[in-house]
PDB file of C-alpha atoms in Angstrom:
ATOM      1  CA  UNK A   8     -12.079  -4.553 218.557  1.00 49.00           C
ATOM      2  CA  UNK A   9     -11.999  -8.085 216.734  1.00 51.00           C
ATOM      3  CA  UNK A  10      -8.485  -7.446 217.922  1.00 52.00           C
ATOM      4  CA  UNK A  11      -8.758  -6.666 221.944  1.00 48.00           C
ATOM      5  CA  UNK A  12     -11.117  -9.725 221.733  1.00 54.00           C
ATOM      6  CA  UNK A  13      -8.434 -12.384 220.622  1.00 56.00           C
ATOM      7  CA  UNK A  14      -6.498 -11.574 222.584  1.00 52.00           C
ATOM      8  CA  UNK A  15      -8.356 -11.197 225.226  1.00 51.00           C
ATOM      9  CA  UNK A  16     -10.067 -15.171 224.407  1.00 58.00           C
ATOM     10  CA  UNK A  17      -5.380 -16.043 224.610  1.00 55.00           C
ATOM     11  CA  UNK A  18      -5.161 -14.770 227.768  1.00 51.00           C
ATOM     12  CA  UNK A  19      -8.301 -16.019 228.655  1.00 53.00           C
ATOM     13  CA  UNK A  20      -6.779 -19.532 227.178  1.00 55.00           C
ATOM     14  CA  UNK A  21      -3.453 -19.074 229.184  1.00 52.00           C
ATOM     15  CA  UNK A  22      -4.706 -18.932 232.642  1.00 48.00           C
ATOM     16  CA  UNK A  23      -6.633 -22.226 232.205  1.00 51.00           C
ATOM     17  CA  UNK A  24      -3.684 -23.970 230.359  1.00 53.00           C
ATOM     18  CA  UNK A  25      -1.907 -22.260 233.533  1.00 45.00           C
ATOM     19  CA  UNK A  26      -4.364 -23.661 236.157  1.00 46.00           C
ATOM     20  CA  UNK A  27      -3.710 -27.376 235.090  1.00 45.00           C
ATOM     21  CA  UNK A  28       0.205 -27.273 234.878  1.00 42.00           C
ATOM     22  CA  UNK A  29       1.590 -24.783 237.503  1.00 43.00           C
ATOM     23  CA  UNK A  30       2.163 -26.435 240.662  1.00 40.00           C
ATOM     24  CA  UNK A  31       1.246 -23.245 243.237  1.00 39.00           C
ATOM     25  CA  UNK A  32      -2.748 -24.783 241.235  1.00 36.00           C
ATOM     26  CA  UNK A  33      -2.439 -27.720 242.548  1.00 32.00           C
ATOM     27  CA  UNK A  34      -4.516 -28.867 245.524  1.00 32.00           C
ATOM     28  CA  UNK A  35      -1.843 -30.110 247.815  1.00 35.00           C
ATOM     29  CA  UNK A  36       0.244 -27.072 246.829  1.00 36.00           C
ATOM     30  CA  UNK A  37      -2.434 -25.068 247.715  1.00 35.00           C
ATOM     31  CA  UNK A  38      -1.963 -25.172 250.825  1.00 36.00           C
ATOM     32  CA  UNK A  39       1.366 -25.565 251.345  1.00 41.00           C
ATOM     33  CA  UNK A  40       1.500 -21.771 250.116  1.00 47.00           C
ATOM     34  CA  UNK A  41      -1.721 -20.120 250.709  1.00 51.00           C
ATOM     35  CA  UNK A  42      -2.587 -17.828 247.472  1.00 60.00           C
ATOM     36  CA  UNK A  43      -1.282 -14.139 248.099  1.00 68.00           C
ATOM     37  CA  UNK A  44      -4.337 -11.714 249.134  1.00 78.00           C
ATOM     38  CA  UNK A  45      -4.279  -8.532 245.907  1.00 82.00           C
ATOM     39  CA  UNK A  46      -2.107  -5.230 247.409  1.00 89.00           C
ATOM     40  CA  UNK A  47      -2.326  -2.178 246.213  1.00 92.00           C
ATOM     41  CA  UNK A  48       1.502  -2.697 245.760  1.00 94.00           C
ATOM     42  CA  UNK A  49       0.893  -5.599 242.811  1.00 95.00           C
ATOM     43  CA  UNK A  50      -1.870  -3.062 241.236  1.00 95.00           C
ATOM     44  CA  UNK A  51       0.211  -0.379 241.031  1.00 95.00           C
ATOM     45  CA  UNK A  52       3.112  -2.741 239.875  1.00 95.00           C
ATOM     46  CA  UNK A  53       0.605  -4.177 236.816  1.00 95.00           C
ATOM     47  CA  UNK A  54      -0.037  -0.669 236.765  1.00 95.00           C
ATOM     48  CA  UNK A  55       3.449   0.152 236.126  1.00 96.00           C
ATOM     49  CA  UNK A  56       3.704  -2.671 232.929  1.00 96.00           C
ATOM     50  CA  UNK A  57       1.064  -1.698 230.799  1.00 96.00           C
ATOM     51  CA  UNK A  58       2.495   1.882 230.995  1.00 96.00           C
ATOM     52  CA  UNK A  59       5.878   0.173 230.287  1.00 96.00           C
ATOM     53  CA  UNK A  60       4.412  -0.836 227.592  1.00 96.00           C
ATOM     54  CA  UNK A  61       2.302   1.959 226.156  1.00 95.00           C
ATOM     55  CA  UNK A  62       5.602   4.240 225.717  1.00 95.00           C
ATOM     56  CA  UNK A  63       7.049   0.950 224.671  1.00 95.00           C
ATOM     57  CA  UNK A  64       5.167  -0.739 221.837  1.00 95.00           C
ATOM     58  CA  UNK A  65       3.167   2.337 221.139  1.00 93.00           C
ATOM     59  CA  UNK A  66       1.632   1.586 218.152  1.00 94.00           C
ATOM     60  CA  UNK A  67       1.140  -2.506 218.988  1.00 95.00           C
ATOM     61  CA  UNK A  68      -0.947  -1.356 222.021  1.00 95.00           C
ATOM     62  CA  UNK A  69      -3.356   0.534 221.135  1.00 93.00           C
ATOM     63  CA  UNK A  70      -3.753  -1.988 218.483  1.00 93.00           C
ATOM     64  CA  UNK A  71      -4.586  -4.527 220.526  1.00 92.00           C
ATOM     65  CA  UNK A  72      -5.739  -2.443 223.725  1.00 91.00           C
ATOM     66  CA  UNK A  73      -7.991  -0.272 222.196  1.00 90.00           C
ATOM     67  CA  UNK A  74     -11.310  -1.059 224.451  1.00 91.00           C
ATOM     68  CA  UNK A  75     -10.909   0.668 227.220  1.00 90.00           C
ATOM     69  CA  UNK A  76     -13.277  -1.969 228.877  1.00 89.00           C
ATOM     70  CA  UNK A  77     -11.549  -5.394 227.259  1.00 89.00           C
ATOM     71  CA  UNK A  78      -8.694  -3.504 228.509  1.00 92.00           C
ATOM     72  CA  UNK A  79      -9.742  -3.395 232.174  1.00 92.00           C
ATOM     73  CA  UNK A  80     -10.494  -7.747 232.364  1.00 93.00           C
ATOM     74  CA  UNK A  81      -6.630  -8.231 230.842  1.00 93.00           C
ATOM     75  CA  UNK A  82      -4.952  -5.900 232.911  1.00 94.00           C
ATOM     76  CA  UNK A  83      -7.129  -8.725 236.055  1.00 93.00           C
ATOM     77  CA  UNK A  84      -6.783 -11.376 234.302  1.00 93.00           C
ATOM     78  CA  UNK A  85      -3.029 -10.860 233.739  1.00 95.00           C
ATOM     79  CA  UNK A  86      -3.093  -9.751 238.084  1.00 94.00           C
ATOM     80  CA  UNK A  87      -4.297 -12.726 238.762  1.00 92.00           C
ATOM     81  CA  UNK A  88      -1.782 -15.284 237.548  1.00 91.00           C
ATOM     82  CA  UNK A  89       1.901 -12.760 238.497  1.00 93.00           C
ATOM     83  CA  UNK A  90       0.259 -12.249 241.963  1.00 91.00           C
ATOM     84  CA  UNK A  91       3.150 -14.973 242.398  1.00 86.00           C
ATOM     85  CA  UNK A  92       5.106 -12.925 241.780  1.00 89.00           C
ATOM     86  CA  UNK A  93       6.456 -10.401 244.287  1.00 89.00           C
ATOM     87  CA  UNK A  94       5.603  -6.384 242.922  1.00 93.00           C
ATOM     88  CA  UNK A  95       9.399  -5.533 241.894  1.00 92.00           C
ATOM     89  CA  UNK A  96       9.273  -9.215 240.745  1.00 91.00           C
ATOM     90  CA  UNK A  97       6.679  -7.926 238.301  1.00 95.00           C
ATOM     91  CA  UNK A  98       9.095  -4.935 237.215  1.00 95.00           C
ATOM     92  CA  UNK A  99      11.723  -6.266 236.568  1.00 93.00           C
ATOM     93  CA  UNK A 100       9.544  -8.983 234.328  1.00 94.00           C
ATOM     94  CA  UNK A 101       8.501  -5.988 232.158  1.00 95.00           C
ATOM     95  CA  UNK A 102      11.977  -4.618 231.855  1.00 94.00           C
ATOM     96  CA  UNK A 103      13.539  -7.591 230.206  1.00 92.00           C
ATOM     97  CA  UNK A 104      10.167  -8.814 227.761  1.00 95.00           C
ATOM     98  CA  UNK A 105      11.012  -4.290 226.915  1.00 95.00           C
ATOM     99  CA  UNK A 106      14.914  -5.385 226.751  1.00 94.00           C
ATOM    100  CA  UNK A 107      14.553  -9.031 224.332  1.00 93.00           C
ATOM    101  CA  UNK A 108      11.153  -8.541 222.550  1.00 93.00           C
ATOM    102  CA  UNK A 109      10.188  -6.395 219.393  1.00 94.00           C
ATOM    103  CA  UNK A 110       6.361  -7.681 220.238  1.00 95.00           C
ATOM    104  CA  UNK A 111       4.578  -6.833 222.889  1.00 95.00           C
ATOM    105  CA  UNK A 112       4.849  -9.210 225.136  1.00 94.00           C
ATOM    106  CA  UNK A 113       1.781 -12.327 225.728  1.00 93.00           C
ATOM    107  CA  UNK A 114       1.060 -13.594 229.814  1.00 93.00           C
ATOM    108  CA  UNK A 115       3.026 -16.641 229.804  1.00 92.00           C
ATOM    109  CA  UNK A 116       6.478 -15.182 228.180  1.00 93.00           C
ATOM    110  CA  UNK A 117       5.562 -11.902 230.443  1.00 94.00           C
ATOM    111  CA  UNK A 118       5.601 -15.496 233.385  1.00 92.00           C
ATOM    112  CA  UNK A 119       8.881 -16.958 232.102  1.00 89.00           C
ATOM    113  CA  UNK A 120      10.333 -13.359 232.251  1.00 91.00           C
ATOM    114  CA  UNK A 121       9.156 -12.974 236.315  1.00 90.00           C
ATOM    115  CA  UNK A 122      10.676 -16.406 236.484  1.00 85.00           C
ATOM    116  CA  UNK A 123      14.331 -15.416 235.561  1.00 85.00           C
ATOM    117  CA  UNK A 124      16.897 -18.031 235.885  1.00 85.00           C
ATOM    118  CA  UNK A 125      18.708 -18.472 238.701  1.00 86.00           C
ATOM    119  CA  UNK A 126      22.356 -20.316 236.875  1.00 87.00           C
ATOM    120  CA  UNK A 127      22.529 -16.421 235.801  1.00 85.00           C
ATOM    121  CA  UNK A 128      22.935 -15.431 239.647  1.00 87.00           C
ATOM    122  CA  UNK A 129      25.146 -18.333 241.296  1.00 92.00           C
ATOM    123  CA  UNK A 130      21.301 -20.215 242.475  1.00 94.00           C
ATOM    124  CA  UNK A 131      21.034 -23.922 242.419  1.00 94.00           C
ATOM    125  CA  UNK A 132      18.021 -25.573 241.304  1.00 94.00           C
ATOM    126  CA  UNK A 133      15.483 -25.670 243.895  1.00 95.00           C
ATOM    127  CA  UNK A 134      16.383 -29.979 244.712  1.00 96.00           C
ATOM    128  CA  UNK A 135      19.895 -29.443 244.374  1.00 96.00           C
ATOM    129  CA  UNK A 136      19.937 -25.885 247.471  1.00 96.00           C
ATOM    130  CA  UNK A 137      17.769 -29.076 249.349  1.00 97.00           C
ATOM    131  CA  UNK A 138      19.771 -31.584 248.531  1.00 97.00           C
ATOM    132  CA  UNK A 139      23.134 -29.580 249.771  1.00 97.00           C
ATOM    133  CA  UNK A 140      20.311 -27.854 252.911  1.00 97.00           C
ATOM    134  CA  UNK A 141      19.667 -31.521 254.030  1.00 97.00           C
ATOM    135  CA  UNK A 142      23.298 -32.825 253.465  1.00 96.00           C
ATOM    136  CA  UNK A 143      25.653 -30.055 255.145  1.00 95.00           C
ATOM    137  CA  UNK A 144      26.390 -30.519 258.502  1.00 95.00           C
ATOM    138  CA  UNK A 145      25.758 -28.573 262.026  1.00 92.00           C
ATOM    139  CA  UNK A 146      27.257 -26.027 262.788  1.00 93.00           C
ATOM    140  CA  UNK A 147      25.387 -24.708 259.574  1.00 94.00           C
ATOM    141  CA  UNK A 148      26.450 -20.706 259.776  1.00 92.00           C
ATOM    142  CA  UNK A 149      30.034 -22.800 258.942  1.00 93.00           C
ATOM    143  CA  UNK A 150      29.549 -24.487 255.970  1.00 95.00           C
ATOM    144  CA  UNK A 151      30.585 -23.284 252.547  1.00 95.00           C
ATOM    145  CA  UNK A 152      27.229 -22.424 251.176  1.00 96.00           C
ATOM    146  CA  UNK A 153      26.336 -22.315 247.281  1.00 95.00           C
ATOM    147  CA  UNK A 154      24.763 -20.128 247.986  1.00 96.00           C
ATOM    148  CA  UNK A 155      23.433 -17.616 251.010  1.00 96.00           C
ATOM    149  CA  UNK A 156      20.107 -17.898 248.985  1.00 96.00           C
ATOM    150  CA  UNK A 157      20.470 -22.129 250.900  1.00 97.00           C
ATOM    151  CA  UNK A 158      20.815 -20.979 253.748  1.00 97.00           C
ATOM    152  CA  UNK A 159      18.540 -18.729 254.648  1.00 97.00           C
ATOM    153  CA  UNK A 160      16.250 -21.339 253.072  1.00 97.00           C
ATOM    154  CA  UNK A 161      16.701 -23.984 255.121  1.00 97.00           C
ATOM    155  CA  UNK A 162      17.052 -21.919 258.770  1.00 96.00           C
ATOM    156  CA  UNK A 163      13.229 -20.491 257.176  1.00 96.00           C
ATOM    157  CA  UNK A 164      12.112 -23.816 256.986  1.00 96.00           C
ATOM    158  CA  UNK A 165      13.724 -24.271 260.281  1.00 97.00           C
ATOM    159  CA  UNK A 166      16.879 -27.672 260.660  1.00 97.00           C
ATOM    160  CA  UNK A 167      15.406 -29.836 262.261  1.00 96.00           C
ATOM    161  CA  UNK A 168      12.811 -30.124 260.324  1.00 96.00           C
ATOM    162  CA  UNK A 169      14.165 -30.775 257.534  1.00 96.00           C
ATOM    163  CA  UNK A 170      16.530 -33.222 258.955  1.00 95.00           C
ATOM    164  CA  UNK A 171      13.284 -35.249 260.960  1.00 95.00           C
ATOM    165  CA  UNK A 172      10.838 -35.452 257.827  1.00 95.00           C
ATOM    166  CA  UNK A 173      10.439 -37.141 254.465  1.00 96.00           C
ATOM    167  CA  UNK A 174      11.555 -35.376 251.761  1.00 96.00           C
ATOM    168  CA  UNK A 175       7.839 -34.600 250.260  1.00 96.00           C
ATOM    169  CA  UNK A 176       7.458 -33.353 253.531  1.00 96.00           C
ATOM    170  CA  UNK A 177      10.131 -31.229 253.360  1.00 96.00           C
ATOM    171  CA  UNK A 178      11.445 -30.465 250.092  1.00 97.00           C
ATOM    172  CA  UNK A 179       8.043 -28.149 249.077  1.00 96.00           C
ATOM    173  CA  UNK A 180       8.625 -25.778 252.365  1.00 97.00           C
ATOM    174  CA  UNK A 181      11.648 -25.595 251.305  1.00 97.00           C
ATOM    175  CA  UNK A 182      11.305 -24.528 248.477  1.00 95.00           C
ATOM    176  CA  UNK A 183       8.488 -22.131 248.814  1.00 93.00           C
ATOM    177  CA  UNK A 184      11.581 -20.538 251.355  1.00 95.00           C
ATOM    178  CA  UNK A 185      13.898 -20.790 248.457  1.00 95.00           C
ATOM    179  CA  UNK A 186      12.160 -19.656 245.327  1.00 90.00           C
ATOM    180  CA  UNK A 187      11.187 -16.614 247.376  1.00 90.00           C
ATOM    181  CA  UNK A 188      15.031 -15.670 248.410  1.00 93.00           C
ATOM    182  CA  UNK A 189      15.981 -16.626 244.762  1.00 92.00           C
ATOM    183  CA  UNK A 190      13.664 -13.860 243.478  1.00 87.00           C
ATOM    184  CA  UNK A 191      15.303 -11.281 245.733  1.00 89.00           C
ATOM    185  CA  UNK A 192      18.396 -12.419 244.810  1.00 90.00           C
ATOM    186  CA  UNK A 193      17.376 -11.637 240.960  1.00 87.00           C
ATOM    187  CA  UNK A 194      15.681  -8.775 241.919  1.00 82.00           C
ATOM    188  CA  UNK A 195      18.905  -6.914 242.996  1.00 83.00           C
ATOM    189  CA  UNK A 196      19.206  -7.787 246.395  1.00 87.00           C
ATOM    190  CA  UNK A 197      22.714  -9.267 248.232  1.00 90.00           C
ATOM    191  CA  UNK A 198      22.694 -11.626 250.830  1.00 92.00           C
ATOM    192  CA  UNK A 199      25.204 -11.005 252.934  1.00 92.00           C
ATOM    193  CA  UNK A 200      26.937 -14.720 254.085  1.00 91.00           C
ATOM    194  CA  UNK A 201      25.708 -16.160 257.919  1.00 89.00           C
ATOM    195  CA  UNK A 202      28.127 -14.813 260.556  1.00 79.00           C
ATOM    196  CA  UNK A 203      29.864 -17.500 261.041  1.00 64.00           C
ATOM    197  CA  UNK A 204      30.457 -18.923 265.153  1.00 58.00           C
ATOM    198  CA  UNK A 205      33.726 -16.949 266.320  1.00 54.00           C
ATOM    199  CA  UNK A 206      36.522 -19.778 267.874  1.00 52.00           C
ATOM    200  CA  UNK A 207      37.032 -19.450 271.182  1.00 55.00           C
ATOM    201  CA  UNK A 208      40.477 -17.800 271.956  1.00 54.00           C
ATOM    202  CA  UNK A 209      42.314 -21.241 274.036  1.00 54.00           C
ATOM    203  CA  UNK A 210      41.036 -24.392 274.359  1.00 54.00           C
ATOM    204  CA  UNK A 211      41.092 -26.095 277.691  1.00 61.00           C
ATOM    205  CA  UNK A 212      42.023 -28.829 277.514  1.00 61.00           C
ATOM    206  CA  UNK A 213      40.027 -31.081 281.103  1.00 68.00           C
ATOM    207  CA  UNK A 214      42.837 -32.428 283.303  1.00 64.00           C
ATOM    208  CA  UNK A 215      43.914 -35.960 283.341  1.00 72.00           C
ATOM    209  CA  UNK A 216      42.687 -37.449 286.916  1.00 71.00           C
ATOM    210  CA  UNK A 217      46.602 -37.695 288.168  1.00 78.00           C
ATOM    211  CA  UNK A 218      47.058 -33.740 287.640  1.00 73.00           C
ATOM    212  CA  UNK A 219      43.376 -33.416 289.116  1.00 68.00           C
ATOM    213  CA  UNK A 220      45.447 -34.962 292.205  1.00 71.00           C
ATOM    214  CA  UNK A 221      48.528 -32.942 292.135  1.00 74.00           C
ATOM    215  CA  UNK A 222      46.646 -29.607 292.416  1.00 72.00           C
ATOM    216  CA  UNK A 223      44.537 -30.457 295.456  1.00 69.00           C
ATOM    217  CA  UNK A 224      47.653 -31.799 296.890  1.00 71.00           C
ATOM    218  CA  UNK A 225      48.961 -28.973 295.728  1.00 69.00           C
ATOM    219  CA  UNK A 226      46.223 -25.975 296.872  1.00 63.00           C
ATOM    220  CA  UNK A 227      46.401 -28.480 300.599  1.00 66.00           C
ATOM    221  CA  UNK A 228      49.747 -28.337 301.543  1.00 66.00           C
ATOM    222  CA  UNK A 229      49.495 -24.191 300.264  1.00 62.00           C
ATOM    223  CA  UNK A 230      45.860 -23.464 303.428  1.00 58.00           C
ATOM    224  CA  UNK A 231      47.843 -26.010 305.269  1.00 61.00           C
ATOM    225  CA  UNK A 232      44.838 -29.141 305.279  1.00 54.00           C
TER     226      UNK A 232
END
């Protein structure tokens, strides 16, 4: 029982620390990205995670979570912190923890695993991606993007908004969309490159005044005007 209480206290401290340091906990960021509602999909994902922990960390798991009531409280705290991630991201984070650690993970370690390493997937950091999106010339679809996620994030944020707003206003919006596309990529989804606008088969060149006059004279002659 004492082990369970110690673990619960540790998780509570991590929750409090994250609420102070996480960008999504700041008042301004909360206004930019509304708090997600708890969904059945998130609850199912969390239950799957703890089932995986029980199988892989059998003795450690039962020692830490011997009290069912305490386990329920811990799951609630974990759900609160992991709600920012998609259910598939939570599952991926659990698999990564199991594959890389011999010990039952803390909440902090689980969050780091869910965040993943975008560079492993060829993804730039959010600010570098923002700069690329802002500097890309039109037509945007024809630009050679470092990754399709940058294009789709820019499109979702709205190209005009990015071009006409200050970085202080535009970057958080772009970052929000970009991180979601990064999550999809890290979860195994392949983003198709944007459709490049097709070039016309022939390019129309305007006629000069002299050429227009010749054509008009020929047409008049043909019509006997």
